[in-house]
């Protein structure tokens, strides 16, 4: 098929790359000329395992442009533009305008919205623009985005037209995933419900980690394992740490909470999850202060990891960056290292290697769970604070791990 993709961020590029690999012809559109230029040359503009190979391998079948006009002979068009929050409210204006422009360029194609949209957005597009869209949310995680697109747990399709739903179902049939065909509104809410539920699981376990820190002989990792073996709970998203970051969970929790309020309901559990996550940074700063014998004001703090999680160069709403923001006003000096994120951060001394970062610091904080931090060597005079629980506590003399009980290491 000839498939248009509008918005070449994480979701759009990965969707395009995976569908190109299945033999489809891709026509990608984005306002960012640099990104379009890179994709035209067959290079991936983001760091994502497996993505570069797919893009370069299929470059003869892919076209990218900043001009919506190229969509004129697409059979279907995916919309994957951002839905940011402003003042806590989700902003659907990019989706509205991308749908309008795509439909102006090509009135015959089926338009499929992949962007995360509030319930009622498809109906608003229908009533304000007179355009029918299919809602087909994605559930891809950064770092495993290609695999998640090729082998998703489920495909959700919201549509009023059975014919359009069938067309979308056939595009994704190669995945073999179970498919739910439903209303646009259900599909829209399934996406928010899924993301906010996972975020809530994380905040739940982070609160329990705080409790563990007050109790002898406890360890949140063991508790998570014990809980996760119950199939009803599942082992996923029970890892305590710095709290959730990234381009989705912080934004989507805020958006759902504010959307619910706008229709006269409260999602108090989601609101609590947001608050627990916000306080995560206070907690880590508290641990750092406790470990600075002579006060944080004269301490050299080394932050290992800047990306919001491992295997990505994405620092959007990264808790590591939030931590640095808080430390700047208090710490003597801050050093940082990340294997992939290399651009400078104001007020931070960027190090070329993890060894340099450790060497220059009094307190070393693990802020991202990159595999290469799992076996760091730290001399006995320095304190290690493991906020992601990836280290073996017995290897370090001065050690603090989140969610480890009193009296234990
Ligand atoms: C998430 C969803 O997983 C995905 O389905 C959706 O499409 C987009 O949002 P992503 O933002 O890539 O994906 O990251 P994810 O792996 O879900 O992690 C989000 C944050 O939660 C990260 O900061 C991560 O470190 C944190 N996290 C995750 C935990 O602290 N504990 C966990 O157990 C899992």
PDB file of N, CA and C in Angstrom, residues 118-206:
ATOM      1  N   UNK A 118      -7.616  12.940  23.436  1.00  0.00           N
ATOM      2  CA  UNK A 118      -8.646  12.886  24.480  1.00  0.00           C
ATOM      3  C   UNK A 118      -9.935  12.302  23.924  1.00  0.00           C
ATOM      4  N   UNK A 119     -10.711  11.607  24.767  1.00  0.00           N
ATOM      5  CA  UNK A 119     -12.006  11.114  24.307  1.00  0.00           C
ATOM      6  C   UNK A 119     -12.847  12.277  23.776  1.00  0.00           C
ATOM      7  N   UNK A 120     -13.377  12.107  22.600  1.00  0.00           N
ATOM      8  CA  UNK A 120     -14.177  13.177  21.992  1.00  0.00           C
ATOM      9  C   UNK A 120     -13.429  13.891  20.875  1.00  0.00           C
ATOM     10  N   UNK A 121     -12.129  13.594  20.702  1.00  0.00           N
ATOM     11  CA  UNK A 121     -11.363  14.295  19.662  1.00  0.00           C
ATOM     12  C   UNK A 121     -11.825  13.883  18.258  1.00  0.00           C
ATOM     13  N   UNK A 122     -12.031  12.577  18.054  1.00  0.00           N
ATOM     14  CA  UNK A 122     -12.500  12.137  16.723  1.00  0.00           C
ATOM     15  C   UNK A 122     -13.867  12.759  16.422  1.00  0.00           C
ATOM     16  N   UNK A 123     -14.709  12.831  17.470  1.00  0.00           N
ATOM     17  CA  UNK A 123     -16.047  13.420  17.277  1.00  0.00           C
ATOM     18  C   UNK A 123     -15.923  14.908  16.949  1.00  0.00           C
ATOM     19  N   UNK A 124     -14.942  15.564  17.583  1.00  0.00           N
ATOM     20  CA  UNK A 124     -14.722  16.995  17.321  1.00  0.00           C
ATOM     21  C   UNK A 124     -14.223  17.201  15.877  1.00  0.00           C
ATOM     22  N   UNK A 125     -13.361  16.300  15.436  1.00  0.00           N
ATOM     23  CA  UNK A 125     -12.854  16.380  14.053  1.00  0.00           C
ATOM     24  C   UNK A 125     -14.036  16.220  13.088  1.00  0.00           C
ATOM     25  N   UNK A 126     -14.923  15.282  13.434  1.00  0.00           N
ATOM     26  CA  UNK A 126     -16.100  15.036  12.598  1.00  0.00           C
ATOM     27  C   UNK A 126     -16.993  16.270  12.559  1.00  0.00           C
ATOM     28  N   UNK A 127     -17.262  16.852  13.747  1.00  0.00           N
ATOM     29  CA  UNK A 127     -18.227  17.957  13.752  1.00  0.00           C
ATOM     30  C   UNK A 127     -17.606  19.269  13.271  1.00  0.00           C
ATOM     31  N   UNK A 128     -16.325  19.509  13.602  1.00  0.00           N
ATOM     32  CA  UNK A 128     -15.738  20.806  13.193  1.00  0.00           C
ATOM     33  C   UNK A 128     -15.164  20.784  11.785  1.00  0.00           C
ATOM     34  N   UNK A 129     -14.599  19.627  11.388  1.00  0.00           N
ATOM     35  CA  UNK A 129     -13.937  19.597  10.078  1.00  0.00           C
ATOM     36  C   UNK A 129     -14.704  18.763   9.050  1.00  0.00           C
ATOM     37  N   UNK A 130     -15.698  18.035   9.534  1.00  0.00           N
ATOM     38  CA  UNK A 130     -16.465  17.179   8.608  1.00  0.00           C
ATOM     39  C   UNK A 130     -15.634  16.017   8.089  1.00  0.00           C
ATOM     40  N   UNK A 131     -14.667  15.544   8.893  1.00  0.00           N
ATOM     41  CA  UNK A 131     -13.787  14.455   8.436  1.00  0.00           C
ATOM     42  C   UNK A 131     -13.913  13.267   9.418  1.00  0.00           C
ATOM     43  N   UNK A 132     -14.090  12.063   8.873  1.00  0.00           N
ATOM     44  CA  UNK A 132     -14.119  10.843   9.701  1.00  0.00           C
ATOM     45  C   UNK A 132     -12.692  10.358   9.902  1.00  0.00           C
ATOM     46  N   UNK A 133     -12.330  10.003  11.123  1.00  0.00           N
ATOM     47  CA  UNK A 133     -10.998   9.412  11.327  1.00  0.00           C
ATOM     48  C   UNK A 133     -11.138   8.095  12.084  1.00  0.00           C
ATOM     49  N   UNK A 134     -10.133   7.248  11.911  1.00  0.00           N
ATOM     50  CA  UNK A 134     -10.026   6.017  12.693  1.00  0.00           C
ATOM     51  C   UNK A 134      -9.040   6.319  13.820  1.00  0.00           C
ATOM     52  N   UNK A 135      -9.373   5.892  15.044  1.00  0.00           N
ATOM     53  CA  UNK A 135      -8.451   6.075  16.176  1.00  0.00           C
ATOM     54  C   UNK A 135      -7.701   4.762  16.383  1.00  0.00           C
ATOM     55  N   UNK A 136      -6.379   4.842  16.291  1.00  0.00           N
ATOM     56  CA  UNK A 136      -5.556   3.620  16.374  1.00  0.00           C
ATOM     57  C   UNK A 136      -4.331   3.925  17.241  1.00  0.00           C
ATOM     58  N   UNK A 137      -4.535   4.014  18.582  1.00  0.00           N
ATOM     59  CA  UNK A 137      -3.421   4.428  19.454  1.00  0.00           C
ATOM     60  C   UNK A 137      -2.267   3.433  19.430  1.00  0.00           C
ATOM     61  N   UNK A 138      -1.072   3.950  19.727  1.00  0.00           N
ATOM     62  CA  UNK A 138       0.108   3.068  19.811  1.00  0.00           C
ATOM     63  C   UNK A 138       0.454   2.842  21.276  1.00  0.00           C
ATOM     64  N   UNK A 139       1.160   1.753  21.512  1.00  0.00           N
ATOM     65  CA  UNK A 139       1.578   1.448  22.882  1.00  0.00           C
ATOM     66  C   UNK A 139       3.068   1.130  22.904  1.00  0.00           C
ATOM     67  N   UNK A 140       3.830   1.868  22.104  1.00  0.00           N
ATOM     68  CA  UNK A 140       5.254   1.542  21.991  1.00  0.00           C
ATOM     69  C   UNK A 140       6.057   2.250  23.069  1.00  0.00           C
ATOM     70  N   UNK A 141       7.057   1.545  23.563  1.00  0.00           N
ATOM     71  CA  UNK A 141       7.974   2.126  24.543  1.00  0.00           C
ATOM     72  C   UNK A 141       9.263   2.489  23.830  1.00  0.00           C
ATOM     73  N   UNK A 142       9.845   3.604  24.233  1.00  0.00           N
ATOM     74  CA  UNK A 142      11.130   3.980  23.653  1.00  0.00           C
ATOM     75  C   UNK A 142      12.176   2.950  24.079  1.00  0.00           C
ATOM     76  N   UNK A 143      13.071   2.635  23.162  1.00  0.00           N
ATOM     77  CA  UNK A 143      14.085   1.617  23.443  1.00  0.00           C
ATOM     78  C   UNK A 143      13.664   0.259  22.895  1.00  0.00           C
ATOM     79  N   UNK A 144      12.343   0.018  22.834  1.00  0.00           N
ATOM     80  CA  UNK A 144      11.857  -1.249  22.265  1.00  0.00           C
ATOM     81  C   UNK A 144      10.762  -0.956  21.239  1.00  0.00           C
ATOM     82  N   UNK A 145      10.817   0.238  20.662  1.00  0.00           N
ATOM     83  CA  UNK A 145       9.719   0.720  19.818  1.00  0.00           C
ATOM     84  C   UNK A 145       9.506  -0.142  18.571  1.00  0.00           C
ATOM     85  N   UNK A 146      10.613  -0.597  17.956  1.00  0.00           N
ATOM     86  CA  UNK A 146      10.469  -1.400  16.734  1.00  0.00           C
ATOM     87  C   UNK A 146       9.812  -2.733  17.081  1.00  0.00           C
ATOM     88  N   UNK A 147      10.336  -3.371  18.124  1.00  0.00           N
ATOM     89  CA  UNK A 147       9.767  -4.655  18.529  1.00  0.00           C
ATOM     90  C   UNK A 147       8.301  -4.497  18.960  1.00  0.00           C
ATOM     91  N   UNK A 148       8.002  -3.427  19.710  1.00  0.00           N
ATOM     92  CA  UNK A 148       6.627  -3.213  20.179  1.00  0.00           C
ATOM     93  C   UNK A 148       5.660  -2.992  19.011  1.00  0.00           C
ATOM     94  N   UNK A 149       6.164  -2.399  17.927  1.00  0.00           N
ATOM     95  CA  UNK A 149       5.295  -2.169  16.763  1.00  0.00           C
ATOM     96  C   UNK A 149       5.111  -3.459  15.968  1.00  0.00           C
ATOM     97  N   UNK A 150       6.181  -4.249  15.893  1.00  0.00           N
ATOM     98  CA  UNK A 150       6.066  -5.509  15.140  1.00  0.00           C
ATOM     99  C   UNK A 150       5.302  -6.573  15.909  1.00  0.00           C
ATOM    100  N   UNK A 151       5.422  -6.544  17.226  1.00  0.00           N
ATOM    101  CA  UNK A 151       4.805  -7.590  18.062  1.00  0.00           C
ATOM    102  C   UNK A 151       4.039  -6.957  19.216  1.00  0.00           C
ATOM    103  N   UNK A 152       3.007  -6.187  18.947  1.00  0.00           N
ATOM    104  CA  UNK A 152       2.277  -5.528  20.048  1.00  0.00           C
ATOM    105  C   UNK A 152       1.408  -6.540  20.815  1.00  0.00           C
ATOM    106  N   UNK A 153       1.054  -6.195  22.042  1.00  0.00           N
ATOM    107  CA  UNK A 153       0.153  -7.066  22.826  1.00  0.00           C
ATOM    108  C   UNK A 153      -1.254  -7.020  22.237  1.00  0.00           C
ATOM    109  N   UNK A 154      -1.637  -5.873  21.708  1.00  0.00           N
ATOM    110  CA  UNK A 154      -2.975  -5.738  21.126  1.00  0.00           C
ATOM    111  C   UNK A 154      -3.006  -4.575  20.151  1.00  0.00           C
ATOM    112  N   UNK A 155      -4.029  -4.633  19.272  1.00  0.00           N
ATOM    113  CA  UNK A 155      -4.274  -3.527  18.342  1.00  0.00           C
ATOM    114  C   UNK A 155      -5.654  -2.973  18.710  1.00  0.00           C
ATOM    115  N   UNK A 156      -5.718  -1.669  18.921  1.00  0.00           N
ATOM    116  CA  UNK A 156      -6.991  -1.030  19.267  1.00  0.00           C
ATOM    117  C   UNK A 156      -7.426  -0.171  18.073  1.00  0.00           C
ATOM    118  N   UNK A 157      -8.644  -0.395  17.621  1.00  0.00           N
ATOM    119  CA  UNK A 157      -9.145   0.362  16.469  1.00  0.00           C
ATOM    120  C   UNK A 157     -10.502   0.968  16.829  1.00  0.00           C
ATOM    121  N   UNK A 158     -10.574   2.284  16.801  1.00  0.00           N
ATOM    122  CA  UNK A 158     -11.846   2.967  17.059  1.00  0.00           C
ATOM    123  C   UNK A 158     -12.349   3.572  15.761  1.00  0.00           C
ATOM    124  N   UNK A 159     -13.563   3.201  15.373  1.00  0.00           N
ATOM    125  CA  UNK A 159     -14.069   3.704  14.091  1.00  0.00           C
ATOM    126  C   UNK A 159     -15.577   3.565  14.029  1.00  0.00           C
ATOM    127  N   UNK A 160     -16.231   4.486  13.315  1.00  0.00           N
ATOM    128  CA  UNK A 160     -17.671   4.328  13.070  1.00  0.00           C
ATOM    129  C   UNK A 160     -17.908   3.523  11.803  1.00  0.00           C
ATOM    130  N   UNK A 161     -16.839   3.404  10.977  1.00  0.00           N
ATOM    131  CA  UNK A 161     -17.004   2.707   9.704  1.00  0.00           C
ATOM    132  C   UNK A 161     -16.340   1.334   9.777  1.00  0.00           C
ATOM    133  N   UNK A 162     -17.111   0.297   9.552  1.00  0.00           N
ATOM    134  CA  UNK A 162     -16.576  -1.072   9.587  1.00  0.00           C
ATOM    135  C   UNK A 162     -15.523  -1.234   8.482  1.00  0.00           C
ATOM    136  N   UNK A 163     -15.797  -0.588   7.319  1.00  0.00           N
ATOM    137  CA  UNK A 163     -14.886  -0.733   6.176  1.00  0.00           C
ATOM    138  C   UNK A 163     -13.505  -0.135   6.522  1.00  0.00           C
ATOM    139  N   UNK A 164     -13.532   1.062   7.134  1.00  0.00           N
ATOM    140  CA  UNK A 164     -12.261   1.699   7.508  1.00  0.00           C
ATOM    141  C   UNK A 164     -11.559   0.865   8.574  1.00  0.00           C
ATOM    142  N   UNK A 165     -12.335   0.345   9.538  1.00  0.00           N
ATOM    143  CA  UNK A 165     -11.736  -0.486  10.597  1.00  0.00           C
ATOM    144  C   UNK A 165     -11.081  -1.719   9.986  1.00  0.00           C
ATOM    145  N   UNK A 166     -11.756  -2.332   9.006  1.00  0.00           N
ATOM    146  CA  UNK A 166     -11.199  -3.527   8.351  1.00  0.00           C
ATOM    147  C   UNK A 166      -9.879  -3.195   7.655  1.00  0.00           C
ATOM    148  N   UNK A 167      -9.839  -2.018   7.016  1.00  0.00           N
ATOM    149  CA  UNK A 167      -8.606  -1.622   6.305  1.00  0.00           C
ATOM    150  C   UNK A 167      -7.450  -1.488   7.293  1.00  0.00           C
ATOM    151  N   UNK A 168      -7.728  -0.879   8.451  1.00  0.00           N
ATOM    152  CA  UNK A 168      -6.657  -0.697   9.447  1.00  0.00           C
ATOM    153  C   UNK A 168      -6.266  -2.059  10.036  1.00  0.00           C
ATOM    154  N   UNK A 169      -7.264  -2.891  10.253  1.00  0.00           N
ATOM    155  CA  UNK A 169      -6.981  -4.223  10.798  1.00  0.00           C
ATOM    156  C   UNK A 169      -6.066  -4.995   9.845  1.00  0.00           C
ATOM    157  N   UNK A 170      -6.319  -4.848   8.552  1.00  0.00           N
ATOM    158  CA  UNK A 170      -5.503  -5.624   7.602  1.00  0.00           C
ATOM    159  C   UNK A 170      -4.061  -5.095   7.552  1.00  0.00           C
ATOM    160  N   UNK A 171      -3.879  -3.796   7.764  1.00  0.00           N
ATOM    161  CA  UNK A 171      -2.502  -3.264   7.781  1.00  0.00           C
ATOM    162  C   UNK A 171      -1.684  -3.937   8.890  1.00  0.00           C
ATOM    163  N   UNK A 172      -2.340  -4.142  10.054  1.00  0.00           N
ATOM    164  CA  UNK A 172      -1.607  -4.665  11.219  1.00  0.00           C
ATOM    165  C   UNK A 172      -1.741  -6.173  11.378  1.00  0.00           C
ATOM    166  N   UNK A 173      -2.386  -6.835  10.399  1.00  0.00           N
ATOM    167  CA  UNK A 173      -2.655  -8.271  10.578  1.00  0.00           C
ATOM    168  C   UNK A 173      -1.354  -9.077  10.703  1.00  0.00           C
ATOM    169  N   UNK A 174      -0.248  -8.563  10.108  1.00  0.00           N
ATOM    170  CA  UNK A 174       1.019  -9.305  10.180  1.00  0.00           C
ATOM    171  C   UNK A 174       1.515  -9.473  11.620  1.00  0.00           C
ATOM    172  N   UNK A 175       1.018  -8.625  12.523  1.00  0.00           N
ATOM    173  CA  UNK A 175       1.506  -8.698  13.915  1.00  0.00           C
ATOM    174  C   UNK A 175       0.919  -9.909  14.638  1.00  0.00           C
ATOM    175  N   UNK A 176      -0.232 -10.386  14.166  1.00  0.00           N
ATOM    176  CA  UNK A 176      -0.884 -11.522  14.822  1.00  0.00           C
ATOM    177  C   UNK A 176      -1.503 -11.157  16.169  1.00  0.00           C
ATOM    178  N   UNK A 177      -1.535  -9.852  16.503  1.00  0.00           N
ATOM    179  CA  UNK A 177      -2.025  -9.436  17.827  1.00  0.00           C
ATOM    180  C   UNK A 177      -3.550  -9.432  17.884  1.00  0.00           C
ATOM    181  N   UNK A 178      -4.074  -9.674  19.093  1.00  0.00           N
ATOM    182  CA  UNK A 178      -5.515  -9.596  19.280  1.00  0.00           C
ATOM    183  C   UNK A 178      -5.982  -8.159  19.004  1.00  0.00           C
ATOM    184  N   UNK A 179      -7.120  -8.042  18.351  1.00  0.00           N
ATOM    185  CA  UNK A 179      -7.596  -6.713  17.947  1.00  0.00           C
ATOM    186  C   UNK A 179      -8.930  -6.400  18.603  1.00  0.00           C
ATOM    187  N   UNK A 180      -9.060  -5.180  19.104  1.00  0.00           N
ATOM    188  CA  UNK A 180     -10.335  -4.717  19.652  1.00  0.00           C
ATOM    189  C   UNK A 180     -10.849  -3.629  18.722  1.00  0.00           C
ATOM    190  N   UNK A 181     -12.008  -3.874  18.103  1.00  0.00           N
ATOM    191  CA  UNK A 181     -12.618  -2.841  17.253  1.00  0.00           C
ATOM    192  C   UNK A 181     -13.785  -2.254  18.032  1.00  0.00           C
ATOM    193  N   UNK A 182     -13.763  -0.942  18.197  1.00  0.00           N
ATOM    194  CA  UNK A 182     -14.731  -0.311  19.087  1.00  0.00           C
ATOM    195  C   UNK A 182     -15.022   1.124  18.642  1.00  0.00           C
ATOM    196  N   UNK A 183     -15.643   1.907  19.521  1.00  0.00           N
ATOM    197  CA  UNK A 183     -15.922   3.309  19.180  1.00  0.00           C
ATOM    198  C   UNK A 183     -14.629   4.123  19.241  1.00  0.00           C
ATOM    199  N   UNK A 184     -14.632   5.264  18.577  1.00  0.00           N
ATOM    200  CA  UNK A 184     -13.462   6.151  18.677  1.00  0.00           C
ATOM    201  C   UNK A 184     -13.207   6.522  20.131  1.00  0.00           C
ATOM    202  N   UNK A 185     -14.285   6.810  20.862  1.00  0.00           N
ATOM    203  CA  UNK A 185     -14.136   7.288  22.250  1.00  0.00           C
ATOM    204  C   UNK A 185     -13.496   6.214  23.137  1.00  0.00           C
ATOM    205  N   UNK A 186     -13.944   4.953  22.964  1.00  0.00           N
ATOM    206  CA  UNK A 186     -13.335   3.875  23.754  1.00  0.00           C
ATOM    207  C   UNK A 186     -11.851   3.755  23.424  1.00  0.00           C
ATOM    208  N   UNK A 187     -11.541   3.800  22.129  1.00  0.00           N
ATOM    209  CA  UNK A 187     -10.134   3.660  21.714  1.00  0.00           C
ATOM    210  C   UNK A 187      -9.297   4.795  22.305  1.00  0.00           C
ATOM    211  N   UNK A 188      -9.859   6.003  22.297  1.00  0.00           N
ATOM    212  CA  UNK A 188      -9.128   7.157  22.842  1.00  0.00           C
ATOM    213  C   UNK A 188      -8.878   6.969  24.342  1.00  0.00           C
ATOM    214  N   UNK A 189      -9.912   6.501  25.052  1.00  0.00           N
ATOM    215  CA  UNK A 189      -9.757   6.358  26.508  1.00  0.00           C
ATOM    216  C   UNK A 189      -8.884   5.157  26.881  1.00  0.00           C
ATOM    217  N   UNK A 190      -8.905   4.104  26.066  1.00  0.00           N
ATOM    218  CA  UNK A 190      -8.053   2.931  26.355  1.00  0.00           C
ATOM    219  C   UNK A 190      -6.585   3.365  26.441  1.00  0.00           C
ATOM    220  N   UNK A 191      -6.189   4.264  25.545  1.00  0.00           N
ATOM    221  CA  UNK A 191      -4.794   4.729  25.550  1.00  0.00           C
ATOM    222  C   UNK A 191      -4.463   5.453  26.863  1.00  0.00           C
ATOM    223  N   UNK A 192      -5.300   6.411  27.255  1.00  0.00           N
ATOM    224  CA  UNK A 192      -5.029   7.140  28.509  1.00  0.00           C
ATOM    225  C   UNK A 192      -5.120   6.207  29.710  1.00  0.00           C
ATOM    226  N   UNK A 193      -6.113   5.311  29.687  1.00  0.00           N
ATOM    227  CA  UNK A 193      -6.296   4.395  30.816  1.00  0.00           C
ATOM    228  C   UNK A 193      -5.056   3.518  30.974  1.00  0.00           C
ATOM    229  N   UNK A 194      -4.503   3.050  29.867  1.00  0.00           N
ATOM    230  CA  UNK A 194      -3.346   2.157  29.931  1.00  0.00           C
ATOM    231  C   UNK A 194      -2.127   2.895  30.483  1.00  0.00           C
ATOM    232  N   UNK A 195      -1.847   4.054  29.919  1.00  0.00           N
ATOM    233  CA  UNK A 195      -0.656   4.783  30.376  1.00  0.00           C
ATOM    234  C   UNK A 195      -0.781   5.238  31.829  1.00  0.00           C
ATOM    235  N   UNK A 196      -1.951   5.715  32.209  1.00  0.00           N
ATOM    236  CA  UNK A 196      -2.074   6.224  33.582  1.00  0.00           C
ATOM    237  C   UNK A 196      -2.101   5.066  34.578  1.00  0.00           C
ATOM    238  N   UNK A 197      -2.611   3.921  34.166  1.00  0.00           N
ATOM    239  CA  UNK A 197      -2.582   2.753  35.059  1.00  0.00           C
ATOM    240  C   UNK A 197      -1.138   2.335  35.327  1.00  0.00           C
ATOM    241  N   UNK A 198      -0.332   2.274  34.265  1.00  0.00           N
ATOM    242  CA  UNK A 198       1.076   1.889  34.441  1.00  0.00           C
ATOM    243  C   UNK A 198       1.823   2.909  35.302  1.00  0.00           C
ATOM    244  N   UNK A 199       1.535   4.182  35.082  1.00  0.00           N
ATOM    245  CA  UNK A 199       2.180   5.235  35.887  1.00  0.00           C
ATOM    246  C   UNK A 199       1.764   5.079  37.357  1.00  0.00           C
ATOM    247  N   UNK A 200       0.512   4.723  37.571  1.00  0.00           N
ATOM    248  CA  UNK A 200       0.016   4.544  38.943  1.00  0.00           C
ATOM    249  C   UNK A 200       0.702   3.366  39.616  1.00  0.00           C
ATOM    250  N   UNK A 201       0.932   2.296  38.842  1.00  0.00           N
ATOM    251  CA  UNK A 201       1.654   1.139  39.393  1.00  0.00           C
ATOM    252  C   UNK A 201       3.039   1.575  39.892  1.00  0.00           C
ATOM    253  N   UNK A 202       3.700   2.403  39.091  1.00  0.00           N
ATOM    254  CA  UNK A 202       5.047   2.859  39.466  1.00  0.00           C
ATOM    255  C   UNK A 202       4.976   3.697  40.745  1.00  0.00           C
ATOM    256  N   UNK A 203       4.018   4.626  40.799  1.00  0.00           N
ATOM    257  CA  UNK A 203       3.928   5.468  42.005  1.00  0.00           C
ATOM    258  C   UNK A 203       3.569   4.622  43.226  1.00  0.00           C
ATOM    259  N   UNK A 204       2.737   3.626  43.038  1.00  0.00           N
ATOM    260  CA  UNK A 204       2.368   2.734  44.148  1.00  0.00           C
ATOM    261  C   UNK A 204       3.629   2.089  44.721  1.00  0.00           C
ATOM    262  N   UNK A 205       4.441   1.553  43.837  1.00  0.00           N
ATOM    263  CA  UNK A 205       5.621   0.829  44.305  1.00  0.00           C
ATOM    264  C   UNK A 205       6.658   1.805  44.879  1.00  0.00           C
ATOM    265  N   UNK A 206       6.705   3.010  44.349  1.00  0.00           N
ATOM    266  CA  UNK A 206       7.632   4.004  44.909  1.00  0.00           C
ATOM    267  C   UNK A 206       7.211   4.420  46.313  1.00  0.00           C
TER     268      UNK A 206
END
